Amino acid sequence: MTVSASTRCAIERALIQTLGPSAIDHVVIREELNHADEEALFLEVVMKRSDQPLSTDKSIDARVAVSDALLAIRDSRFPYMKFTHPEDVSVEDESFEPHSTRSH
């Protein structure tokens, strides 16, 4: 599915107003079903490199702002949000084994 321009614009505007234009590198938005088979939005907010970590208050404010912005355009899907930073390292490599399958 392709995210509509109005949905993308509402999300990005809410994030910029909450976190500031210099804080966000880009936003990846996916439309998928959640664990309850309901339509949902999955957002990966990629932050720019910064010496200041994202505060809990700012994170919560961003989540509320995005939810409110979606409701304002009559989009009732829940936005699952993940914040990532340039220095974050992915653990999704082929040598990674979940803890439960490791032998001790």
JSON list of C-alpha atoms in Angstrom, two decimals:
[
{"chain": "A", "resi": 1, "resn": "MET", "atom": "CA", "xyz": [0.00, 0.00, 0.00]},
{"chain": "A", "resi": 2, "resn": "THR", "atom": "CA", "xyz": [1.09, 3.54, -0.66]},
{"chain": "A", "resi": 3, "resn": "VAL", "atom": "CA", "xyz": [0.74, 6.13, 2.08]},
{"chain": "A", "resi": 4, "resn": "SER", "atom": "CA", "xyz": [-1.47, 9.02, 0.97]},
{"chain": "A", "resi": 5, "resn": "ALA", "atom": "CA", "xyz": [0.04, 12.47, 0.61]},
{"chain": "A", "resi": 6, "resn": "SER", "atom": "CA", "xyz": [-2.32, 13.88, 3.24]},
{"chain": "A", "resi": 7, "resn": "THR", "atom": "CA", "xyz": [-1.32, 11.21, 5.77]},
{"chain": "A", "resi": 8, "resn": "ARG", "atom": "CA", "xyz": [2.40, 11.70, 5.10]},
{"chain": "A", "resi": 9, "resn": "CYS", "atom": "CA", "xyz": [2.05, 15.49, 5.32]},
{"chain": "A", "resi": 10, "resn": "ALA", "atom": "CA", "xyz": [0.09, 15.33, 8.60]},
{"chain": "A", "resi": 11, "resn": "ILE", "atom": "CA", "xyz": [2.66, 13.01, 10.20]},
{"chain": "A", "resi": 12, "resn": "GLU", "atom": "CA", "xyz": [5.69, 14.97, 9.04]},
{"chain": "A", "resi": 13, "resn": "ARG", "atom": "CA", "xyz": [4.16, 18.33, 10.04]},
{"chain": "A", "resi": 14, "resn": "ALA", "atom": "CA", "xyz": [3.32, 17.02, 13.54]},
{"chain": "A", "resi": 15, "resn": "LEU", "atom": "CA", "xyz": [6.85, 15.65, 14.01]},
{"chain": "A", "resi": 16, "resn": "ILE", "atom": "CA", "xyz": [8.52, 18.84, 12.80]},
{"chain": "A", "resi": 17, "resn": "GLN", "atom": "CA", "xyz": [6.34, 21.02, 15.02]},
{"chain": "A", "resi": 18, "resn": "THR", "atom": "CA", "xyz": [7.06, 18.82, 18.03]},
{"chain": "A", "resi": 19, "resn": "LEU", "atom": "CA", "xyz": [10.71, 17.91, 17.57]},
{"chain": "A", "resi": 20, "resn": "GLY", "atom": "CA", "xyz": [11.92, 20.79, 15.40]},
{"chain": "A", "resi": 21, "resn": "PRO", "atom": "CA", "xyz": [12.94, 20.86, 11.74]},
{"chain": "A", "resi": 22, "resn": "SER", "atom": "CA", "xyz": [16.62, 20.27, 12.48]},
{"chain": "A", "resi": 23, "resn": "ALA", "atom": "CA", "xyz": [16.01, 17.12, 14.54]},
{"chain": "A", "resi": 24, "resn": "ILE", "atom": "CA", "xyz": [14.59, 14.79, 11.87]},
{"chain": "A", "resi": 25, "resn": "ASP", "atom": "CA", "xyz": [16.48, 13.31, 8.95]},
{"chain": "A", "resi": 26, "resn": "HIS", "atom": "CA", "xyz": [13.50, 11.47, 7.44]},
{"chain": "A", "resi": 27, "resn": "VAL", "atom": "CA", "xyz": [10.44, 9.39, 8.25]},
{"chain": "A", "resi": 28, "resn": "VAL", "atom": "CA", "xyz": [9.66, 5.93, 6.89]},
{"chain": "A", "resi": 29, "resn": "ILE", "atom": "CA", "xyz": [5.93, 5.14, 6.95]},
{"chain": "A", "resi": 30, "resn": "ARG", "atom": "CA", "xyz": [4.47, 1.68, 6.34]},
{"chain": "A", "resi": 31, "resn": "GLU", "atom": "CA", "xyz": [0.82, 0.69, 6.27]},
{"chain": "A", "resi": 32, "resn": "GLU", "atom": "CA", "xyz": [0.36, -2.81, 7.71]},
{"chain": "A", "resi": 33, "resn": "LEU", "atom": "CA", "xyz": [-1.89, -4.90, 9.90]},
{"chain": "A", "resi": 34, "resn": "ASN", "atom": "CA", "xyz": [-0.97, -4.94, 13.59]},
{"chain": "A", "resi": 35, "resn": "HIS", "atom": "CA", "xyz": [-1.03, -7.90, 15.97]},
{"chain": "A", "resi": 36, "resn": "ALA", "atom": "CA", "xyz": [-4.85, -7.69, 16.16]},
{"chain": "A", "resi": 37, "resn": "ASP", "atom": "CA", "xyz": [-5.21, -7.66, 12.36]},
{"chain": "A", "resi": 38, "resn": "GLU", "atom": "CA", "xyz": [-6.24, -3.99, 12.41]},
{"chain": "A", "resi": 39, "resn": "GLU", "atom": "CA", "xyz": [-4.92, -1.48, 9.89]},
{"chain": "A", "resi": 40, "resn": "ALA", "atom": "CA", "xyz": [-2.11, 0.53, 11.47]},
{"chain": "A", "resi": 41, "resn": "LEU", "atom": "CA", "xyz": [0.77, 2.83, 10.57]},
{"chain": "A", "resi": 42, "resn": "PHE", "atom": "CA", "xyz": [4.34, 1.91, 11.42]},
{"chain": "A", "resi": 43, "resn": "LEU", "atom": "CA", "xyz": [6.65, 4.92, 11.56]},
{"chain": "A", "resi": 44, "resn": "GLU", "atom": "CA", "xyz": [10.42, 4.92, 11.79]},
{"chain": "A", "resi": 45, "resn": "VAL", "atom": "CA", "xyz": [11.54, 8.44, 12.65]},
{"chain": "A", "resi": 46, "resn": "VAL", "atom": "CA", "xyz": [15.21, 8.70, 11.73]},
{"chain": "A", "resi": 47, "resn": "MET", "atom": "CA", "xyz": [16.78, 11.45, 13.79]},
{"chain": "A", "resi": 48, "resn": "LYS", "atom": "CA", "xyz": [19.76, 13.57, 12.77]},
{"chain": "A", "resi": 49, "resn": "ARG", "atom": "CA", "xyz": [23.01, 13.20, 14.64]},
{"chain": "A", "resi": 50, "resn": "SER", "atom": "CA", "xyz": [22.87, 15.20, 17.86]},
{"chain": "A", "resi": 51, "resn": "ASP", "atom": "CA", "xyz": [24.67, 15.57, 21.16]},
{"chain": "A", "resi": 52, "resn": "GLN", "atom": "CA", "xyz": [21.28, 15.82, 22.88]},
{"chain": "A", "resi": 53, "resn": "PRO", "atom": "CA", "xyz": [19.38, 12.55, 23.27]},
{"chain": "A", "resi": 54, "resn": "LEU", "atom": "CA", "xyz": [15.65, 12.54, 22.57]},
{"chain": "A", "resi": 55, "resn": "SER", "atom": "CA", "xyz": [13.92, 13.10, 25.89]},
{"chain": "A", "resi": 56, "resn": "THR", "atom": "CA", "xyz": [11.03, 10.96, 27.05]},
{"chain": "A", "resi": 57, "resn": "ASP", "atom": "CA", "xyz": [8.81, 14.06, 27.17]},
{"chain": "A", "resi": 58, "resn": "LYS", "atom": "CA", "xyz": [9.63, 14.94, 23.53]},
{"chain": "A", "resi": 59, "resn": "SER", "atom": "CA", "xyz": [9.00, 11.36, 22.46]},
{"chain": "A", "resi": 60, "resn": "ILE", "atom": "CA", "xyz": [5.61, 11.31, 24.17]},
{"chain": "A", "resi": 61, "resn": "ASP", "atom": "CA", "xyz": [4.74, 14.76, 22.78]},
{"chain": "A", "resi": 62, "resn": "ALA", "atom": "CA", "xyz": [5.59, 13.55, 19.26]},
{"chain": "A", "resi": 63, "resn": "ARG", "atom": "CA", "xyz": [3.44, 10.44, 19.64]},
{"chain": "A", "resi": 64, "resn": "VAL", "atom": "CA", "xyz": [0.46, 12.51, 20.84]},
{"chain": "A", "resi": 65, "resn": "ALA", "atom": "CA", "xyz": [0.95, 15.12, 18.09]},
{"chain": "A", "resi": 66, "resn": "VAL", "atom": "CA", "xyz": [1.04, 12.45, 15.37]},
{"chain": "A", "resi": 67, "resn": "SER", "atom": "CA", "xyz": [-2.09, 10.75, 16.75]},
{"chain": "A", "resi": 68, "resn": "ASP", "atom": "CA", "xyz": [-3.92, 14.09, 16.94]},
{"chain": "A", "resi": 69, "resn": "ALA", "atom": "CA", "xyz": [-2.82, 15.06, 13.42]},
{"chain": "A", "resi": 70, "resn": "LEU", "atom": "CA", "xyz": [-4.10, 11.77, 12.02]},
{"chain": "A", "resi": 71, "resn": "LEU", "atom": "CA", "xyz": [-7.43, 12.13, 13.79]},
{"chain": "A", "resi": 72, "resn": "ALA", "atom": "CA", "xyz": [-7.71, 15.68, 12.41]},
{"chain": "A", "resi": 73, "resn": "ILE", "atom": "CA", "xyz": [-7.65, 14.24, 8.88]},
{"chain": "A", "resi": 74, "resn": "ARG", "atom": "CA", "xyz": [-10.06, 11.45, 9.90]},
{"chain": "A", "resi": 75, "resn": "ASP", "atom": "CA", "xyz": [-7.39, 8.74, 9.85]},
{"chain": "A", "resi": 76, "resn": "SER", "atom": "CA", "xyz": [-8.07, 6.54, 12.88]},
{"chain": "A", "resi": 77, "resn": "ARG", "atom": "CA", "xyz": [-5.20, 4.08, 12.38]},
{"chain": "A", "resi": 78, "resn": "PHE", "atom": "CA", "xyz": [-2.85, 3.73, 15.34]},
{"chain": "A", "resi": 79, "resn": "PRO", "atom": "CA", "xyz": [0.67, 5.03, 14.65]},
{"chain": "A", "resi": 80, "resn": "TYR", "atom": "CA", "xyz": [3.35, 2.72, 16.04]},
{"chain": "A", "resi": 81, "resn": "MET", "atom": "CA", "xyz": [6.49, 4.85, 16.28]},
{"chain": "A", "resi": 82, "resn": "LYS", "atom": "CA", "xyz": [10.14, 3.93, 16.52]},
{"chain": "A", "resi": 83, "resn": "PHE", "atom": "CA", "xyz": [12.89, 6.54, 16.82]},
{"chain": "A", "resi": 84, "resn": "THR", "atom": "CA", "xyz": [16.30, 5.63, 15.42]},
{"chain": "A", "resi": 85, "resn": "HIS", "atom": "CA", "xyz": [19.57, 7.53, 15.33]},
{"chain": "A", "resi": 86, "resn": "PRO", "atom": "CA", "xyz": [22.47, 7.47, 12.84]},
{"chain": "A", "resi": 87, "resn": "GLU", "atom": "CA", "xyz": [24.70, 5.72, 15.35]},
{"chain": "A", "resi": 88, "resn": "ASP", "atom": "CA", "xyz": [22.18, 2.92, 16.03]},
{"chain": "A", "resi": 89, "resn": "VAL", "atom": "CA", "xyz": [23.49, -0.47, 14.96]},
{"chain": "A", "resi": 90, "resn": "SER", "atom": "CA", "xyz": [21.15, -3.08, 13.55]},
{"chain": "A", "resi": 91, "resn": "VAL", "atom": "CA", "xyz": [21.19, -6.49, 15.24]},
{"chain": "A", "resi": 92, "resn": "GLU", "atom": "CA", "xyz": [19.59, -8.12, 12.22]},
{"chain": "A", "resi": 93, "resn": "ASP", "atom": "CA", "xyz": [22.53, -10.02, 10.86]},
{"chain": "A", "resi": 94, "resn": "GLU", "atom": "CA", "xyz": [22.78, -13.68, 10.03]},
{"chain": "A", "resi": 95, "resn": "SER", "atom": "CA", "xyz": [24.98, -14.52, 12.99]},
{"chain": "A", "resi": 96, "resn": "PHE", "atom": "CA", "xyz": [22.46, -13.24, 15.53]},
{"chain": "A", "resi": 97, "resn": "GLU", "atom": "CA", "xyz": [20.79, -15.97, 17.56]},
{"chain": "A", "resi": 98, "resn": "PRO", "atom": "CA", "xyz": [17.91, -15.29, 19.94]},
{"chain": "A", "resi": 99, "resn": "HIS", "atom": "CA", "xyz": [18.79, -15.92, 23.58]},
{"chain": "A", "resi": 100, "resn": "SER", "atom": "CA", "xyz": [16.32, -18.79, 23.89]},
{"chain": "A", "resi": 101, "resn": "THR", "atom": "CA", "xyz": [18.14, -20.91, 21.26]},
{"chain": "A", "resi": 102, "resn": "ARG", "atom": "CA", "xyz": [21.67, -20.43, 22.56]},
{"chain": "A", "resi": 103, "resn": "SER", "atom": "CA", "xyz": [23.36, -23.25, 24.42]},
{"chain": "A", "resi": 104, "resn": "HIS", "atom": "CA", "xyz": [25.08, -22.31, 27.64]}
]
